[in-house]
Short mmCIF file of C-alpha atoms and ligand atoms in Angstrom, two decimals:
data_model
loop_
_atom_site.label_atom_id
_atom_site.label_comp_id
_atom_site.label_asym_id
_atom_site.label_seq_id
_atom_site.Cartn_x
_atom_site.Cartn_y
_atom_site.Cartn_z
CA MET A 50 16.88 1.37 -8.28
CA PRO A 51 14.06 0.62 -5.86
CA ASP A 52 10.60 1.49 -6.64
CA ILE A 53 8.43 3.82 -4.73
CA ILE A 54 5.69 2.85 -4.38
CA VAL A 55 2.08 4.32 -2.52
CA PRO A 56 -0.47 2.75 -1.52
CA THR A 57 -3.21 5.22 -1.66
CA VAL A 58 -5.81 6.50 1.14
CA THR A 59 -9.89 6.47 -0.11
CA PRO A 60 -10.82 9.89 0.14
CA PHE A 61 -14.65 9.94 1.39
CA THR A 62 -16.69 12.14 2.12
CA PRO A 63 -19.01 12.63 5.13
CA GLU A 64 -22.05 10.85 4.31
CA GLY A 65 -19.65 7.63 3.22
CA LYS A 66 -19.47 7.91 -0.15
CA VAL A 67 -15.84 7.81 -2.58
CA ASP A 68 -14.57 10.84 -3.26
CA LEU A 69 -12.91 10.65 -6.36
CA GLU A 70 -11.90 14.66 -7.12
CA LYS A 71 -9.83 14.05 -4.07
CA LEU A 72 -8.84 11.16 -5.05
CA LYS A 73 -7.20 12.41 -8.04
CA GLU A 74 -6.04 15.57 -6.70
CA HIS A 75 -3.97 13.63 -4.31
CA VAL A 76 -2.14 10.96 -7.09
CA THR A 77 -2.25 13.95 -9.42
CA HIS A 78 0.17 15.20 -6.33
CA LEU A 79 2.25 11.79 -5.48
CA VAL A 80 3.16 11.71 -9.06
CA ARG A 81 4.14 15.55 -9.15
CA LYS A 82 6.24 14.36 -6.18
CA GLY A 83 8.51 11.57 -7.92
CA VAL A 84 6.29 8.73 -6.36
CA ASP A 85 6.74 5.47 -9.00
CA VAL A 86 3.72 3.73 -8.84
CA ILE A 87 0.52 4.04 -7.78
CA PHE A 88 -1.43 1.36 -5.12
CA LEU A 89 -4.79 1.00 -5.06
CA ASN A 90 -7.34 -0.75 -2.93
CA GLY A 91 -5.31 -1.69 -0.52
CA THR A 92 -5.33 -1.18 3.36
CA THR A 93 -4.35 2.07 3.29
CA GLY A 94 -6.83 2.36 0.61
CA MET A 95 -9.19 0.40 2.78
CA GLY A 96 -9.78 -1.44 0.56
CA PRO A 97 -11.81 -4.79 1.93
CA ALA A 98 -14.70 -1.33 2.55
CA LEU A 99 -15.01 -1.03 -0.92
CA SER A 100 -17.71 -2.61 -3.28
CA PRO A 101 -15.72 -4.06 -6.75
CA GLU A 102 -17.93 -1.50 -8.13
CA GLU A 103 -16.22 1.15 -6.34
CA LYS A 104 -12.73 -0.39 -6.42
CA LEU A 105 -13.46 -0.32 -10.63
CA ALA A 106 -14.40 3.44 -10.62
CA VAL A 107 -10.94 4.46 -8.42
CA LEU A 108 -9.16 3.25 -10.79
CA LYS A 109 -11.07 4.51 -13.69
CA SER A 110 -10.49 8.42 -12.05
CA VAL A 111 -7.08 7.50 -11.03
CA TYR A 112 -5.86 6.32 -14.59
CA ASP A 113 -7.08 9.74 -15.96
CA VAL A 114 -4.02 10.99 -14.17
CA THR A 115 -1.28 8.00 -14.53
CA ASN A 116 -1.39 4.24 -15.04
CA ARG A 117 1.48 2.95 -13.60
CA VAL A 118 -1.01 1.80 -10.77
CA ILE A 119 -1.18 -1.80 -9.85
CA PHE A 120 -4.47 -2.04 -9.24
CA GLN A 121 -6.05 -4.48 -6.18
CA VAL A 122 -9.05 -6.24 -6.64
CA GLY A 123 -8.89 -9.36 -4.12
CA GLY A 124 -11.68 -10.00 -2.29
CA LEU A 125 -13.82 -12.88 -0.40
CA ASN A 126 -16.04 -14.12 -3.29
CA LEU A 127 -13.61 -15.65 -6.39
CA TYR A 128 -16.54 -14.50 -9.06
CA ASP A 129 -16.22 -10.97 -8.33
CA VAL A 130 -12.80 -10.79 -8.27
CA VAL A 131 -12.32 -12.64 -11.27
CA LYS A 132 -14.79 -10.44 -13.44
CA LEU A 133 -13.18 -7.02 -11.43
CA ALA A 134 -9.34 -8.30 -12.96
CA ARG A 135 -11.51 -8.89 -16.07
CA GLU A 136 -12.24 -5.68 -16.79
CA SER A 137 -9.38 -3.76 -16.19
CA LYS A 138 -8.13 -4.91 -19.41
CA ASP A 139 -8.78 -1.55 -21.33
CA PHE A 140 -6.46 0.23 -18.70
CA ASP A 141 -3.05 -0.56 -19.82
CA ILE A 142 -2.02 -0.52 -16.46
CA VAL A 143 1.57 -1.55 -14.49
CA GLY A 144 -0.44 -4.79 -12.64
CA VAL A 145 -3.07 -6.39 -10.58
CA ALA A 146 -3.03 -7.35 -6.79
CA SER A 147 -4.69 -9.92 -4.46
CA TYR A 148 -4.44 -10.13 -0.82
CA PRO A 149 -5.12 -13.93 -0.24
CA PRO A 150 -8.74 -14.89 0.82
CA TYR A 151 -9.19 -13.94 4.40
CA TYR A 152 -11.24 -14.36 7.40
CA PHE A 153 -11.74 -17.80 6.38
CA PRO A 154 -10.57 -20.18 9.51
CA ARG A 155 -8.32 -22.65 9.08
CA MET A 156 -7.48 -21.58 4.15
CA ARG A 157 -5.93 -24.59 2.98
CA GLU A 158 -3.20 -23.98 1.12
CA ASP A 159 -4.32 -25.17 -2.61
CA TRP A 160 -7.05 -22.89 -2.03
CA VAL A 161 -5.26 -20.58 -1.71
CA LEU A 162 -3.34 -22.04 -4.97
CA ARG A 163 -6.45 -22.13 -7.07
CA TYR A 164 -7.51 -18.39 -6.20
CA PHE A 165 -4.34 -17.20 -7.53
CA ARG A 166 -4.05 -19.29 -10.20
CA ASP A 167 -7.57 -18.83 -11.09
CA LEU A 168 -7.08 -14.96 -10.83
CA CYS A 169 -3.37 -15.12 -13.04
CA ALA A 170 -6.10 -17.38 -15.94
CA ALA A 171 -8.72 -14.47 -16.39
CA SER A 172 -6.05 -11.28 -15.18
CA PRO A 173 -4.70 -9.32 -18.46
CA HIS A 174 -2.77 -8.13 -16.76
CA PRO A 175 0.88 -9.73 -14.62
CA VAL A 176 -0.86 -10.20 -11.16
CA TYR A 177 1.07 -9.54 -7.71
CA LEU A 178 0.43 -11.04 -4.16
CA TYR A 179 -0.23 -9.40 -1.53
CA ASN A 180 0.81 -10.79 1.13
CA TYR A 181 0.03 -9.53 4.93
CA PRO A 182 -0.11 -11.74 7.49
CA LEU A 183 -1.43 -9.92 9.92
CA ALA A 184 -4.71 -8.71 8.55
CA THR A 185 -5.51 -11.78 6.86
CA GLY A 186 -4.42 -14.63 8.81
CA PHE A 187 -2.62 -16.17 6.40
CA ASP A 188 0.73 -16.27 5.79
CA VAL A 189 2.02 -17.10 1.88
CA SER A 190 5.14 -18.82 2.08
CA PRO A 191 7.79 -18.63 -0.02
CA ALA A 192 7.37 -21.98 -1.12
CA LEU A 193 3.23 -21.68 -1.52
CA ALA A 194 4.20 -18.19 -3.62
CA LYS A 195 6.40 -20.40 -5.59
CA GLU A 196 4.31 -23.56 -6.11
CA ILE A 197 1.78 -20.60 -7.48
CA GLY A 198 3.71 -20.09 -9.82
CA CYS A 199 1.99 -16.88 -11.38
CA LEU A 200 3.08 -14.61 -9.83
CA LYS A 201 5.07 -11.46 -11.07
CA GLY A 202 6.12 -9.80 -7.97
CA VAL A 203 5.22 -9.90 -4.01
CA LYS A 204 4.40 -7.19 -1.71
CA ASP A 205 5.53 -8.35 2.09
CA THR A 206 3.83 -6.35 4.61
CA THR A 207 6.01 -8.03 7.72
CA GLN A 208 7.49 -6.28 10.11
CA ASP A 209 10.64 -9.04 9.80
CA LEU A 210 13.65 -8.44 6.70
CA ALA A 211 14.02 -12.24 7.10
CA HIS A 212 10.59 -12.00 5.54
CA PRO A 213 11.17 -10.41 2.17
CA LEU A 214 14.86 -11.56 2.13
CA SER A 215 13.15 -15.40 1.81
CA LEU A 216 10.78 -14.50 -0.72
CA LYS A 217 13.56 -13.13 -2.85
CA ARG A 218 16.39 -16.31 -2.25
CA VAL A 219 13.53 -18.91 -3.59
CA LEU A 220 12.07 -16.74 -6.01
CA PRO A 221 15.34 -14.36 -7.39
CA ASP A 222 13.20 -13.36 -10.77
CA LEU A 223 9.75 -12.06 -8.42
CA LYS A 224 9.95 -8.20 -7.38
CA VAL A 225 10.17 -8.41 -3.67
CA TYR A 226 8.56 -5.56 -2.14
CA THR A 227 8.42 -4.21 1.55
CA GLY A 228 4.76 -2.87 2.50
CA ALA A 229 6.36 -2.79 6.43
CA ASP A 230 7.11 1.46 6.65
CA THR A 231 9.11 0.18 9.74
CA LEU A 232 11.12 -1.42 7.03
CA VAL A 233 11.93 1.62 4.31
CA LEU A 234 15.88 1.82 4.86
CA PRO A 235 16.80 -1.89 5.39
CA SER A 236 14.42 -3.29 2.30
CA MET A 237 16.51 -0.68 -0.31
CA ALA A 238 19.54 -0.97 1.70
CA SER A 239 19.31 -4.79 1.11
CA GLY A 240 18.90 -4.69 -2.65
CA LEU A 241 14.93 -5.36 -2.36
CA ASP A 242 13.01 -4.09 -5.45
CA GLY A 243 11.44 -1.47 -3.87
CA VAL A 244 8.50 -0.22 -0.96
CA VAL A 245 5.04 0.14 -0.58
CA SER A 246 4.96 2.79 1.94
CA ALA A 247 1.92 3.79 3.74
CA LEU A 248 3.45 7.08 4.58
CA GLY A 249 4.79 7.93 1.62
CA ASN A 250 0.99 9.07 1.15
CA TYR A 251 2.13 12.35 3.70
CA ALA A 252 5.86 12.28 3.61
CA PRO A 253 6.95 11.23 0.01
CA GLU A 254 9.69 12.93 0.36
CA LEU A 255 11.17 10.93 3.13
CA LEU A 256 10.98 7.52 0.78
CA LEU A 257 12.98 9.51 -1.77
CA ARG A 258 15.58 10.61 0.53
CA VAL A 259 16.53 7.26 2.16
CA ARG A 260 16.79 6.15 -1.50
CA ASN A 261 18.71 8.96 -2.76
CA LEU A 262 20.34 8.53 0.60
CA VAL A 263 21.31 4.80 -0.02
CA ASN A 264 22.20 5.18 -3.37
CA ASP A 265 24.97 7.93 -1.99
CA GLY A 266 26.30 4.91 0.29
CA LYS A 267 24.90 7.68 2.58
CA LEU A 268 23.88 5.12 5.14
CA ARG A 269 24.57 6.85 8.42
CA GLU A 270 22.57 9.86 6.65
CA ALA A 271 19.50 7.29 5.69
CA VAL A 272 19.32 6.36 9.46
CA GLU A 273 18.18 9.90 10.42
CA VAL A 274 15.83 9.68 7.91
CA GLN A 275 14.04 6.42 8.92
CA GLN A 276 14.08 7.15 13.04
CA VAL A 277 11.93 10.02 12.22
CA ILE A 278 9.89 7.39 9.50
CA ALA A 279 9.54 5.01 12.55
CA GLU A 280 8.43 8.44 14.49
CA LEU A 281 5.72 9.33 12.24
CA ILE A 282 4.82 5.68 12.19
CA ASP A 283 4.35 5.11 16.15
CA LEU A 284 2.21 8.60 16.24
CA SER A 285 -0.38 7.08 12.68
CA ARG A 286 -0.36 3.76 15.60
CA LYS A 287 -1.43 5.63 18.83
CA TYR A 288 -4.32 7.61 16.34
CA GLY A 289 -5.30 4.59 15.03
CA SER A 290 -2.94 4.44 11.31
CA LEU A 291 -6.17 3.56 9.14
CA ALA A 292 -6.93 7.09 10.05
CA ALA A 293 -4.05 9.29 11.07
CA ASN A 294 -3.21 8.95 7.46
CA TYR A 295 -6.31 11.42 6.83
CA VAL A 296 -5.27 13.92 8.98
CA LEU A 297 -1.44 13.51 8.46
CA VAL A 298 -1.97 14.10 5.17
CA ARG A 299 -3.66 17.70 5.38
CA GLU A 300 -1.05 18.74 8.10
CA LEU A 301 2.14 17.36 6.56
CA GLN A 302 1.03 17.61 2.18
CA GLY A 303 -1.21 20.86 2.50
CA HIS A 304 -4.60 19.14 0.68
CA ASP A 305 -7.78 17.74 1.97
CA VAL A 306 -8.00 13.60 1.38
CA GLY A 307 -11.90 13.33 2.81
CA VAL A 308 -12.70 10.98 5.98
CA PRO A 309 -12.11 7.11 6.79
CA ARG A 310 -15.34 5.30 6.09
CA PRO A 311 -16.61 3.35 9.10
CA PRO A 312 -15.67 1.05 10.88
CA VAL A 313 -12.77 2.70 10.02
CA TYR A 314 -13.79 6.07 12.03
CA PRO A 315 -12.00 9.73 11.10
CA VAL A 316 -9.49 10.84 15.20
CA VAL A 317 -11.42 12.02 17.34
CA ASP A 318 -8.98 13.80 19.79
CA GLU A 319 -6.88 16.50 15.97
CA ALA A 320 -5.38 18.55 17.89
CA ARG A 321 -3.84 16.19 20.63
CA LEU A 322 -2.38 14.42 17.65
CA ARG A 323 -1.24 18.33 16.22
CA SER A 324 0.17 19.15 18.36
CA GLU A 325 2.17 15.88 18.56
CA LEU A 326 2.80 16.61 15.06
CA GLU A 327 4.60 19.69 15.96
CA PRO A 328 7.84 18.97 16.12
CA LEU A 329 7.52 16.25 13.81
CA LYS A 330 7.24 18.24 11.17
CA ARG A 331 10.41 20.80 11.44
CA ARG A 332 12.30 17.36 11.32
CA VAL A 333 10.44 16.25 8.91
CA GLU A 334 10.91 20.21 6.68
CA SER A 335 14.22 20.01 7.36
CA LEU A 336 14.72 16.41 5.46
CA LYS A 337 12.71 17.49 2.76
C1 ELE B 70 1.31 -1.52 4.58
C2 ELE B 70 0.27 -1.21 6.43
C3 ELE B 70 1.03 -1.66 7.13
C4 ELE B 70 0.39 -0.74 3.61
C5 ELE B 70 -1.00 -0.64 2.95
C6 ELE B 70 0.01 -0.90 2.24
O1 ELE B 70 -1.97 -0.36 2.41
O2 ELE B 70 -1.73 -2.23 1.06
O3 ELE B 70 1.17 -0.90 10.64
O4 ELE B 70 3.10 -1.76 9.80
O5 ELE B 70 1.32 -3.21 9.59
O6 ELE B 70 -0.02 -3.03 4.68
O7 ELE B 70 1.07 0.07 6.49
O8 ELE B 70 0.74 -1.04 8.46
P1 ELE B 70 1.30 -1.39 9.40
O9 ELE B 70 1.16 -1.65 1.42
#
């Protein structure tokens, strides 16, 4: 069965501090709902806006709840990245992950290769590549991922299913996860290893539902669930998904996960988001 992995939001206080208690509550809730693995410090978790110390604090508190964790450690200073990976040695977790170094223009492929090999050499856990070209400006090709040679898996966030499928074709022994919520059903139906879904923060039931329907061969019903997923994603993007995620958790799961950290600002017109969510909420309820 494909894994359901949730890249958790990181709750912040209005003063901009990481709210570790709220994070723990949120993760406890997700684990109870049946989520398989928690992905920390990802995009949804505002990883690039967290200091190395904050990233480690996030791991420490979530580890009180579960060890089914992938710990994202990526950054623009390899020394920090390597140190953080080493600091995870006392935690018996699923793995560490990293996006390739971003921002720097015209990154050479051999630099990206060395970055991941250095991370693999330092990491006490299996290493996963987080490929998100829209965010990093760098697409790690299947050939490059193969040449890196030490990866356990890849989380691939593109809107094109051909992308993770070609990774799986070139690297059949690696775990290949899809990071795009728009591709939950096609990823599961085509035998990929699972999904890393931001929507899982606020509607994990829909991911479980798709998985069950695919398992039972009920693809038409699964398409209906995927359409609801797509509408939720459209709505979240309209209000800025990185901020809307916080509102959607409260509205659909009923607990508070605080606010994002600027420069991701809280949703301004929350009342309008809530009213647009209302009809969708009923559809989500009927599918739970
Ligand atoms: C995805 C984003 C993708 C989730 C993470 C994730 O947060 O670490 O709008 O499809 O580009 O990367 O949710 O968002 P879109 O894996």
